[in-house]
Tab-separated table of C-alpha atoms and ligand atoms in Angstrom:
chain	number	residue	atom	x	y	z
A	1	MET	CA	-43.186	-58.820	-184.016
A	2	SER	CA	-41.352	-55.462	-183.507
A	3	LEU	CA	-42.706	-52.797	-180.974
A	4	VAL	CA	-43.900	-50.649	-183.971
A	5	SER	CA	-46.053	-53.494	-185.817
A	6	LEU	CA	-47.227	-54.797	-182.535
A	7	SER	CA	-48.805	-51.269	-181.407
A	8	SER	CA	-50.222	-50.960	-185.162
A	9	PHE	CA	-51.760	-54.490	-184.826
A	10	TYR	CA	-53.381	-53.307	-181.749
A	11	THR	CA	-54.732	-50.244	-183.148
A	12	LEU	CA	-56.217	-51.995	-186.248
A	13	HIS	CA	-58.421	-54.257	-183.867
A	14	LEU	CA	-59.330	-51.258	-181.557
A	15	ILE	CA	-62.089	-49.029	-182.435
A	16	MET	CA	-61.378	-45.571	-181.210
A	17	ASN	CA	-63.388	-42.467	-181.269
A	18	ILE	CA	-61.273	-39.671	-182.098
A	19	PRO	CA	-63.384	-36.576	-183.582
A	20	ILE	CA	-61.929	-34.075	-185.878
A	21	LEU	CA	-62.934	-31.482	-183.477
A	22	ASP	CA	-64.029	-31.376	-179.828
A	23	LEU	CA	-65.507	-27.990	-178.635
A	24	LYS	CA	-67.305	-29.420	-175.570
A	25	ARG	CA	-64.088	-29.165	-173.298
A	26	ALA	CA	-63.395	-25.730	-174.418
A	27	ARG	CA	-67.075	-24.650	-173.490
A	28	LEU	CA	-66.899	-26.293	-170.170
A	29	ARG	CA	-63.691	-24.398	-169.355
A	30	ILE	CA	-65.388	-21.178	-169.593
A	31	ALA	CA	-68.977	-22.105	-168.437
A	32	SER	CA	-69.396	-20.065	-165.351
A	33	ALA	CA	-67.369	-16.747	-166.402
A	34	LEU	CA	-69.623	-16.900	-169.774
A	35	GLU	CA	-72.856	-17.307	-167.607
A	36	ALA	CA	-71.874	-14.268	-165.764
A	37	ARG	CA	-71.247	-12.109	-168.682
A	38	TRP	CA	-74.294	-13.318	-170.581
A	39	ALA	CA	-76.506	-12.724	-167.514
A	40	ARG	CA	-75.334	-8.918	-167.396
A	41	ILE	CA	-75.689	-8.402	-171.024
A	42	LEU	CA	-79.322	-9.467	-170.395
A	43	GLU	CA	-79.637	-7.178	-167.395
A	44	GLU	CA	-78.252	-4.271	-169.151
A	45	ASN	CA	-79.966	-5.093	-172.665
A	46	SER	CA	-76.746	-4.243	-174.038
A	47	TYR	CA	-77.101	-6.701	-176.901
A	48	ILE	CA	-75.576	-4.485	-179.768
A	49	LEU	CA	-72.593	-2.423	-179.758
A	50	GLY	CA	-72.231	-2.934	-175.928
A	51	PRO	CA	-69.431	-3.170	-173.434
A	52	GLU	CA	-68.504	-6.716	-174.330
A	53	VAL	CA	-67.754	-5.867	-177.926
A	54	ARG	CA	-65.621	-2.850	-176.871
A	55	GLU	CA	-63.650	-5.065	-174.339
A	56	LEU	CA	-63.027	-7.799	-177.164
A	57	GLU	CA	-61.857	-5.041	-179.785
A	58	LYS	CA	-59.472	-3.608	-177.304
A	59	GLY	CA	-58.406	-6.965	-176.082
A	60	PHE	CA	-57.874	-8.666	-179.178
A	61	ALA	CA	-55.820	-5.420	-180.449
A	62	ASP	CA	-53.733	-5.570	-177.410
A	63	PHE	CA	-53.209	-9.532	-177.788
A	64	LEU	CA	-52.214	-8.534	-181.619
A	65	GLU	CA	-49.726	-5.732	-180.349
A	66	LEU	CA	-51.998	-3.400	-182.682
A	67	PRO	CA	-53.607	-0.064	-182.464
A	68	ALA	CA	-57.023	-0.738	-184.003
A	69	CYS	CA	-59.699	-3.624	-184.189
A	70	VAL	CA	-63.309	-3.665	-185.213
A	71	GLY	CA	-65.601	-6.477	-184.306
A	72	LEU	CA	-67.904	-7.727	-187.391
A	73	ALA	CA	-70.567	-10.318	-188.007
A	74	ASN	CA	-68.273	-12.689	-189.731
A	75	GLY	CA	-65.005	-13.456	-191.429
A	76	THR	CA	-66.453	-13.159	-194.886
A	77	ASP	CA	-67.807	-9.776	-194.256
A	78	ALA	CA	-64.352	-8.808	-192.602
A	79	LEU	CA	-62.992	-9.561	-195.959
A	80	ILE	CA	-65.764	-7.958	-198.057
A	81	LEU	CA	-65.643	-4.713	-195.740
A	82	ALA	CA	-62.084	-4.650	-195.867
A	83	LEU	CA	-61.926	-4.539	-199.561
A	84	ARG	CA	-64.594	-1.753	-199.820
A	85	ALA	CA	-62.467	0.215	-197.292
A	86	LEU	CA	-59.382	-0.341	-199.292
A	87	GLY	CA	-61.220	1.370	-202.320
A	88	MET	CA	-61.448	-1.810	-204.518
A	89	LYS	CA	-63.976	-1.101	-207.281
A	90	PRO	CA	-66.078	-3.380	-209.750
A	91	GLY	CA	-63.525	-4.129	-212.699
A	92	ASP	CA	-60.614	-4.331	-210.584
A	93	GLU	CA	-58.254	-7.347	-210.187
A	94	VAL	CA	-57.181	-8.795	-206.775
A	95	ILE	CA	-54.721	-11.718	-206.506
A	96	VAL	CA	-55.744	-14.513	-204.392
A	97	PRO	CA	-53.908	-17.985	-203.845
A	98	ALA	CA	-55.737	-20.808	-205.952
A	99	PHE	CA	-55.744	-22.819	-202.644
A	100	SER	CA	-57.684	-21.525	-199.802
A	101	PHE	CA	-61.353	-21.222	-198.552
A	102	PHE	CA	-63.811	-20.061	-201.015
A	103	ALA	CA	-64.624	-16.909	-199.069
A	104	THR	CA	-61.141	-15.380	-199.952
A	105	ALA	CA	-62.171	-15.156	-203.557
A	106	GLU	CA	-65.910	-14.838	-202.934
A	107	ALA	CA	-65.176	-11.434	-201.448
A	108	VAL	CA	-63.787	-10.101	-204.415
A	109	ALA	CA	-66.183	-11.411	-206.815
A	110	TRP	CA	-69.076	-10.076	-204.601
A	111	LEU	CA	-67.898	-6.579	-205.129
A	112	GLY	CA	-67.930	-7.030	-208.986
A	113	GLY	CA	-63.902	-7.533	-209.039
A	114	THR	CA	-62.016	-10.255	-210.404
A	115	PRO	CA	-60.166	-12.764	-208.206
A	116	VAL	CA	-56.987	-13.639	-210.342
A	117	PHE	CA	-55.642	-16.662	-208.985
A	118	ALA	CA	-51.884	-17.286	-208.212
A	119	ASP	CA	-50.357	-20.794	-207.580
A	120	VAL	CA	-48.700	-21.835	-204.088
A	121	ASP	CA	-45.449	-22.576	-202.780
A	122	PRO	CA	-44.720	-26.399	-203.151
A	123	GLU	CA	-43.352	-26.474	-199.564
A	124	THR	CA	-45.621	-24.148	-197.513
A	125	LEU	CA	-48.799	-24.411	-199.621
A	126	ASN	CA	-49.024	-20.612	-199.438
A	127	LEU	CA	-49.131	-17.710	-201.824
A	128	ASP	CA	-46.107	-17.966	-204.229
A	129	PRO	CA	-44.691	-14.705	-204.487
A	130	ALA	CA	-42.970	-15.289	-207.875
A	131	ASP	CA	-46.240	-16.784	-209.577
A	132	ALA	CA	-48.326	-13.671	-207.970
A	133	ALA	CA	-45.793	-11.300	-209.296
A	134	ALA	CA	-46.342	-12.933	-212.931
A	135	ARG	CA	-50.160	-12.412	-212.669
A	136	VAL	CA	-50.136	-8.675	-212.021
A	137	THR	CA	-51.618	-6.579	-214.778
A	138	ALA	CA	-52.587	-3.026	-215.285
A	139	ARG	CA	-55.918	-3.516	-213.475
A	140	THR	CA	-54.590	-5.290	-210.660
A	141	VAL	CA	-55.158	-3.042	-207.505
A	142	GLY	CA	-54.371	-5.577	-204.530
A	143	LEU	CA	-53.357	-8.726	-203.300
A	144	ILE	CA	-54.910	-11.066	-200.477
A	145	GLY	CA	-52.495	-13.283	-198.715
A	146	VAL	CA	-53.911	-16.313	-196.704
A	147	HIS	CA	-52.009	-17.511	-193.578
A	148	LEU	CA	-53.515	-21.055	-194.480
A	149	TYR	CA	-53.459	-23.637	-191.727
A	150	GLY	CA	-52.087	-21.080	-189.220
A	151	ARG	CA	-48.927	-20.647	-190.885
A	152	PRO	CA	-47.726	-17.386	-192.201
A	153	PHE	CA	-47.016	-16.686	-195.706
A	154	ASP	CA	-43.886	-15.239	-196.830
A	155	VAL	CA	-44.754	-11.694	-195.691
A	156	ASP	CA	-41.427	-10.199	-196.622
A	157	ALA	CA	-41.726	-11.311	-200.261
A	158	ILE	CA	-45.231	-10.604	-200.576
A	159	LEU	CA	-44.716	-6.921	-199.258
A	160	ALA	CA	-41.988	-6.353	-201.218
A	161	LEU	CA	-43.993	-7.336	-204.435
A	162	CYS	CA	-46.737	-4.806	-203.427
A	163	ASP	CA	-44.370	-2.166	-202.933
A	164	LYS	CA	-42.859	-2.754	-206.271
A	165	LYS	CA	-46.041	-3.041	-208.131
A	166	GLY	CA	-48.092	-0.203	-205.969
A	167	LEU	CA	-50.401	-2.888	-204.567
A	168	TRP	CA	-52.117	-3.096	-201.199
A	169	LEU	CA	-52.084	-6.145	-199.131
A	170	LEU	CA	-55.280	-7.527	-197.237
A	171	GLU	CA	-54.086	-10.357	-194.869
A	172	ASP	CA	-56.958	-13.298	-194.627
A	173	ALA	CA	-55.937	-14.189	-191.151
A	174	ALA	CA	-59.005	-16.153	-190.385
A	175	GLN	CA	-56.849	-19.458	-189.453
A	176	ALA	CA	-53.985	-17.705	-187.858
A	177	HIS	CA	-55.043	-15.984	-184.502
A	178	GLY	CA	-51.636	-15.259	-182.821
A	179	ALA	CA	-49.064	-16.837	-185.414
A	180	ARG	CA	-45.986	-14.634	-185.602
A	181	TRP	CA	-43.657	-13.727	-188.441
A	182	LYS	CA	-40.382	-12.639	-187.544
A	183	GLY	CA	-41.591	-12.155	-184.035
A	184	ARG	CA	-44.538	-9.856	-185.015
A	185	ARG	CA	-48.024	-11.050	-184.909
A	186	VAL	CA	-49.561	-11.579	-188.170
A	187	GLY	CA	-52.619	-8.917	-188.817
A	188	GLY	CA	-50.688	-5.836	-188.839
A	189	PHE	CA	-48.502	-6.475	-191.871
A	190	GLY	CA	-51.249	-5.692	-194.513
A	191	ARG	CA	-53.049	-2.515	-194.985
A	192	LEU	CA	-55.908	-4.377	-193.385
A	193	ALA	CA	-56.211	-7.806	-191.867
A	194	ALA	CA	-59.707	-9.953	-191.810
A	195	TRP	CA	-60.442	-12.409	-189.037
A	196	SER	CA	-63.084	-15.081	-188.554
A	197	PHE	CA	-64.277	-16.198	-185.166
A	198	TYR	CA	-66.262	-19.019	-186.489
A	199	PRO	CA	-66.376	-21.830	-183.836
A	200	THR	CA	-63.798	-24.147	-185.158
A	201	LYS	CA	-61.135	-21.311	-185.397
A	202	ASN	CA	-58.455	-20.947	-183.019
A	203	LEU	CA	-60.200	-18.282	-181.335
A	204	GLY	CA	-63.979	-19.116	-182.177
A	205	CYS	CA	-67.275	-17.937	-180.591
A	206	PHE	CA	-70.460	-19.986	-180.216
A	207	GLY	CA	-71.792	-18.709	-183.463
A	208	ASP	CA	-70.616	-16.413	-186.478
A	209	GLY	CA	-68.154	-13.528	-185.524
A	210	GLY	CA	-65.389	-11.725	-187.372
A	211	ALA	CA	-62.980	-8.724	-187.087
A	212	VAL	CA	-60.737	-6.269	-189.085
A	213	THR	CA	-57.399	-5.195	-187.706
A	214	SER	CA	-54.824	-2.707	-188.815
A	215	GLN	CA	-51.947	-0.358	-188.049
A	216	ASP	CA	-54.146	2.207	-189.294
A	217	ALA	CA	-56.740	3.179	-187.008
A	218	ASP	CA	-58.602	5.699	-189.557
A	219	LEU	CA	-58.904	2.606	-191.916
A	220	VAL	CA	-60.680	0.427	-189.267
A	221	ARG	CA	-62.809	3.329	-188.255
A	222	GLN	CA	-63.824	3.144	-192.019
A	223	VAL	CA	-64.747	-0.429	-191.845
A	224	PHE	CA	-66.756	0.231	-188.765
A	225	LEU	CA	-68.773	2.831	-190.457
A	226	LEU	CA	-69.479	0.515	-193.541
A	227	ALA	CA	-70.536	-2.357	-190.937
A	228	ASN	CA	-73.011	0.013	-189.032
A	229	HIS	CA	-75.046	1.651	-192.161
A	230	GLY	CA	-72.620	4.447	-192.478
A	231	GLN	CA	-73.859	6.066	-189.559
A	232	THR	CA	-71.879	8.881	-188.046
A	233	SER	CA	-74.368	9.725	-185.493
A	234	ARG	CA	-77.840	8.649	-184.951
A	235	TYR	CA	-79.826	8.470	-188.032
A	236	HIS	CA	-77.115	10.477	-189.748
A	237	HIS	CA	-75.696	8.530	-192.589
A	238	THR	CA	-72.470	9.480	-194.532
A	239	LEU	CA	-71.886	6.241	-196.264
A	240	VAL	CA	-74.081	3.316	-197.988
A	241	GLY	CA	-73.099	0.619	-195.723
A	242	VAL	CA	-74.540	-2.682	-194.456
A	243	ASN	CA	-75.186	-4.176	-190.771
A	244	SER	CA	-72.395	-6.464	-190.115
A	245	ARG	CA	-71.709	-5.898	-186.534
A	246	LEU	CA	-70.315	-8.440	-183.833
A	247	ASP	CA	-72.905	-9.477	-181.390
A	248	SER	CA	-72.476	-8.743	-177.798
A	249	LEU	CA	-73.502	-12.448	-176.776
A	250	GLN	CA	-70.671	-13.660	-179.255
A	251	ALA	CA	-68.116	-11.171	-177.870
A	252	ALA	CA	-68.742	-12.367	-174.489
A	253	VAL	CA	-67.576	-15.947	-175.496
A	254	LEU	CA	-64.690	-14.293	-177.122
A	255	ASN	CA	-63.744	-12.550	-174.112
A	256	CYS	CA	-63.854	-15.444	-172.008
A	257	ARG	CA	-61.661	-17.463	-174.581
A	258	LEU	CA	-59.079	-15.057	-175.546
A	259	PRO	CA	-56.868	-15.222	-172.046
A	260	PHE	CA	-56.566	-18.985	-172.988
A	261	LEU	CA	-55.413	-18.311	-176.777
A	262	GLU	CA	-51.621	-18.221	-176.174
A	263	GLN	CA	-51.609	-21.393	-174.237
A	264	ASP	CA	-53.956	-23.067	-176.500
A	265	ASN	CA	-51.661	-22.198	-179.472
A	266	ALA	CA	-48.542	-23.529	-177.302
A	267	ARG	CA	-50.373	-26.794	-177.061
A	268	ARG	CA	-51.262	-27.059	-180.628
A	269	ARG	CA	-47.595	-26.599	-181.457
A	270	GLU	CA	-46.676	-29.286	-178.853
A	271	LEU	CA	-49.322	-31.514	-180.454
A	272	ALA	CA	-47.838	-30.784	-184.056
A	273	CYS	CA	-44.452	-31.802	-182.592
A	274	ARG	CA	-45.640	-35.225	-181.571
A	275	TYR	CA	-47.446	-35.775	-185.021
A	276	THR	CA	-44.086	-34.927	-186.597
A	277	GLY	CA	-42.364	-37.370	-184.492
A	278	GLY	CA	-44.920	-40.299	-185.037
A	279	LEU	CA	-45.269	-39.737	-188.886
A	280	GLN	CA	-41.813	-38.485	-190.094
A	281	GLY	CA	-40.690	-41.044	-192.732
A	282	VAL	CA	-43.789	-43.021	-192.705
A	283	GLY	CA	-44.804	-44.243	-196.145
A	284	ASP	CA	-45.073	-41.468	-198.521
A	285	ILE	CA	-46.334	-38.942	-196.106
A	286	ARG	CA	-45.083	-35.441	-196.455
A	287	LEU	CA	-45.224	-33.008	-193.619
A	288	ILE	CA	-45.358	-29.082	-194.282
A	289	PRO	CA	-42.225	-27.470	-192.560
A	290	ASP	CA	-42.585	-24.413	-190.311
A	291	PRO	CA	-41.196	-21.376	-192.499
A	292	GLU	CA	-37.967	-19.990	-191.319
A	293	GLY	CA	-38.865	-17.084	-189.005
A	294	ALA	CA	-42.495	-18.006	-188.415
A	295	THR	CA	-44.561	-19.135	-185.324
A	296	CYS	CA	-47.213	-21.179	-186.748
A	297	VAL	CA	-50.561	-21.806	-184.685
A	298	TYR	CA	-51.661	-25.041	-186.209
A	299	HIS	CA	-55.117	-24.356	-187.022
A	300	GLN	CA	-55.015	-27.599	-189.031
A	301	MET	CA	-52.708	-30.398	-188.798
A	302	THR	CA	-52.138	-31.102	-192.522
A	303	ILE	CA	-50.037	-34.229	-194.204
A	304	ARG	CA	-49.742	-34.832	-197.524
A	305	THR	CA	-49.755	-38.444	-199.223
A	306	ALA	CA	-50.723	-39.588	-202.899
A	307	ARG	CA	-53.136	-42.030	-201.219
A	308	ARG	CA	-55.013	-39.637	-199.353
A	309	ASP	CA	-58.452	-40.912	-200.042
A	310	ALA	CA	-57.451	-44.409	-199.109
A	311	LEU	CA	-55.899	-43.329	-195.936
A	312	MET	CA	-58.777	-41.176	-194.709
A	313	GLU	CA	-61.136	-44.364	-195.285
A	314	HIS	CA	-58.776	-46.358	-193.264
A	315	LEU	CA	-58.543	-43.897	-190.283
A	316	LYS	CA	-62.344	-43.874	-190.660
A	317	THR	CA	-62.571	-47.789	-190.003
A	318	LEU	CA	-60.550	-47.013	-186.863
A	319	GLY	CA	-62.790	-44.659	-185.507
A	320	ILE	CA	-60.383	-41.591	-186.392
A	321	ALA	CA	-61.849	-38.664	-187.937
A	322	SER	CA	-60.253	-36.661	-190.723
A	323	SER	CA	-60.831	-33.881	-193.251
A	324	VAL	CA	-59.736	-32.319	-196.318
A	325	HIS	CA	-59.323	-28.674	-196.490
A	326	TYR	CA	-59.564	-28.193	-199.621
A	327	PRO	CA	-60.511	-30.779	-202.058
A	328	SER	CA	-60.397	-28.282	-205.051
A	329	THR	CA	-58.704	-25.283	-206.491
A	330	LEU	CA	-60.816	-22.035	-206.412
A	331	ASP	CA	-60.475	-21.666	-209.969
A	332	ARG	CA	-62.697	-24.755	-210.525
A	333	GLN	CA	-65.678	-23.394	-208.421
A	334	PRO	CA	-68.866	-23.365	-210.763
A	335	ALA	CA	-69.627	-20.048	-208.806
A	336	LEU	CA	-66.906	-18.352	-210.458
A	337	GLU	CA	-67.521	-19.605	-214.033
A	338	GLY	CA	-67.436	-16.758	-216.509
A	339	LEU	CA	-65.468	-14.932	-214.236
A	340	VAL	CA	-62.409	-16.690	-214.289
A	341	THR	CA	-60.849	-18.816	-217.113
A	342	VAL	CA	-59.909	-22.283	-216.190
A	343	ARG	CA	-56.983	-23.541	-217.913
A	344	GLU	CA	-55.600	-27.062	-217.984
A	345	GLY	CA	-52.334	-27.379	-216.153
A	346	ASP	CA	-52.502	-23.979	-214.496
A	347	PHE	CA	-51.693	-23.907	-210.758
A	348	PRO	CA	-49.925	-27.284	-210.701
A	349	VAL	CA	-48.824	-27.149	-207.187
A	350	ALA	CA	-52.392	-26.174	-205.704
A	351	THR	CA	-54.011	-28.788	-207.931
A	352	ALA	CA	-51.609	-31.575	-206.310
A	353	ALA	CA	-52.257	-30.150	-203.027
A	354	ALA	CA	-55.925	-30.393	-203.340
A	355	GLN	CA	-55.594	-34.081	-204.244
A	356	GLU	CA	-53.080	-34.851	-201.337
A	357	VAL	CA	-53.568	-32.757	-198.148
A	358	LEU	CA	-55.373	-34.610	-195.323
A	359	CYS	CA	-56.029	-32.862	-191.929
A	360	LEU	CA	-55.802	-34.970	-188.716
A	361	PRO	CA	-57.438	-34.179	-185.512
A	362	MET	CA	-55.954	-30.844	-184.127
A	363	TYR	CA	-57.356	-29.151	-180.973
A	364	PRO	CA	-55.707	-28.164	-177.638
A	365	GLU	CA	-58.001	-30.564	-175.715
A	366	LEU	CA	-56.498	-33.442	-177.771
A	367	THR	CA	-54.514	-35.679	-175.316
A	368	ASP	CA	-50.838	-37.068	-176.179
A	369	GLU	CA	-52.091	-40.462	-176.174
A	370	GLU	CA	-54.773	-39.591	-178.739
A	371	VAL	CA	-52.089	-38.300	-181.021
A	372	GLU	CA	-50.061	-41.435	-180.567
A	373	GLN	CA	-53.323	-43.329	-181.659
A	374	VAL	CA	-53.743	-41.569	-184.633
A	375	CYS	CA	-49.839	-41.954	-185.668
A	376	ALA	CA	-50.355	-45.412	-185.108
A	377	GLY	CA	-53.440	-45.551	-187.233
A	378	VAL	CA	-51.820	-43.780	-189.985
A	379	ARG	CA	-48.836	-46.165	-189.814
A	380	SER	CA	-50.885	-49.233	-189.754
A	381	PHE	CA	-52.233	-48.039	-193.113
A	382	TYR	CA	-48.858	-48.378	-194.724
A	383	LEU	CA	-48.015	-51.775	-193.054
A	384	SER	CA	-51.422	-53.447	-194.153
A	385	ALA	CA	-51.075	-51.983	-197.808
B	1	PLP	C1	-63.111	-19.370	-192.149
B	1	PLP	C2	-62.505	-18.626	-192.952
B	1	PLP	C3	-63.179	-17.481	-193.809
B	1	PLP	C4	-64.615	-17.143	-193.507
B	1	PLP	O1	-64.923	-16.850	-192.267
B	1	PLP	P1	-66.515	-16.876	-191.843
B	1	PLP	O2	-66.349	-16.413	-190.404
B	1	PLP	O3	-66.751	-18.307	-192.005
B	1	PLP	O4	-67.275	-16.018	-192.809
B	1	PLP	C5	-62.388	-16.777	-194.699
B	1	PLP	N1	-61.069	-17.260	-195.014
B	1	PLP	C6	-60.626	-18.283	-194.419
B	1	PLP	C7	-59.054	-18.745	-194.881
B	1	PLP	C8	-61.212	-18.957	-193.543
B	1	PLP	O5	-60.679	-20.060	-193.086
């Protein structure tokens, strides 16, 4: 028996327990610092718009090398309020990748706009600039690019398209805290960028949270106004807005975790390297290459295989969790029926991706040995089949 098949033989008879995500160790790391911050918030009753929120906004803007950030209640509101600040009106068309989390399209539809889907690139699974260009009409006002799985989309090509057609760009950066494109952090390329601090994101809190960032501090101030009842001074409202503020208790969690973000992302890249070493050339597995000039932050470790569902089942029997982000293209979501036209054969790349992608365990606390075990588990699938 060769070494490889011997180790595969072993894993087949060993039930492991590798969860898709383990937030416990991240929580323990900040426990005492967080307790002190929370105690101060309770002492000072600074629950809403307190110093913790200001510290997070300043800290996250500094981290991104940007002048402005506003904390919000969640990433979906970040998208919605960014679209409103950009002046999107009912009936406007916004180009959105067909392969993303629902919120990217939902935000447009919630404001009465029409999400116009574009296919993704076969290599990167991010917005395909050529297909996006082909979907522009006289009603198109802007474009939402998603840095999917923590991998920057082709910022240069998308910005060139926006310039040429007179469109704004909104970055959906909910999966890409700290990623870089040609040396610069994502989140400052579009007119605005929307962030989520949902617990599973690269920078996550212990509940819901979000933010908007930009090079344009006035536009960020506009988002803050919209998120705080359009209130310019106490009980004086110049805009009809909503209540979508970031909570101080959640901001405190983020203030504790932000100092670890850079090293956590580096660890994710290290783990991704190990996965690549362990899975390259195995069966029909395809890995997603890092785009030239991009620093990816591996929100997900995504592989592609035609036998996705069977592989997932196999890993499950070994005690290895995996997940599918996302099992369907956005144009097929029942909620959008009547708003978008579903055409057979549209979005061939996104459609194939929805059938092929599988996300393996990926978090900074994962050990090298666990990655080896996952890789051995994947290899054993192809040996046993
Ligand atoms: C998580 C996520 C969102 C939404 O963020 P919430 O904070 O959950 O509202 C939007 N877009 C993408 C791509 C996401 O991954």
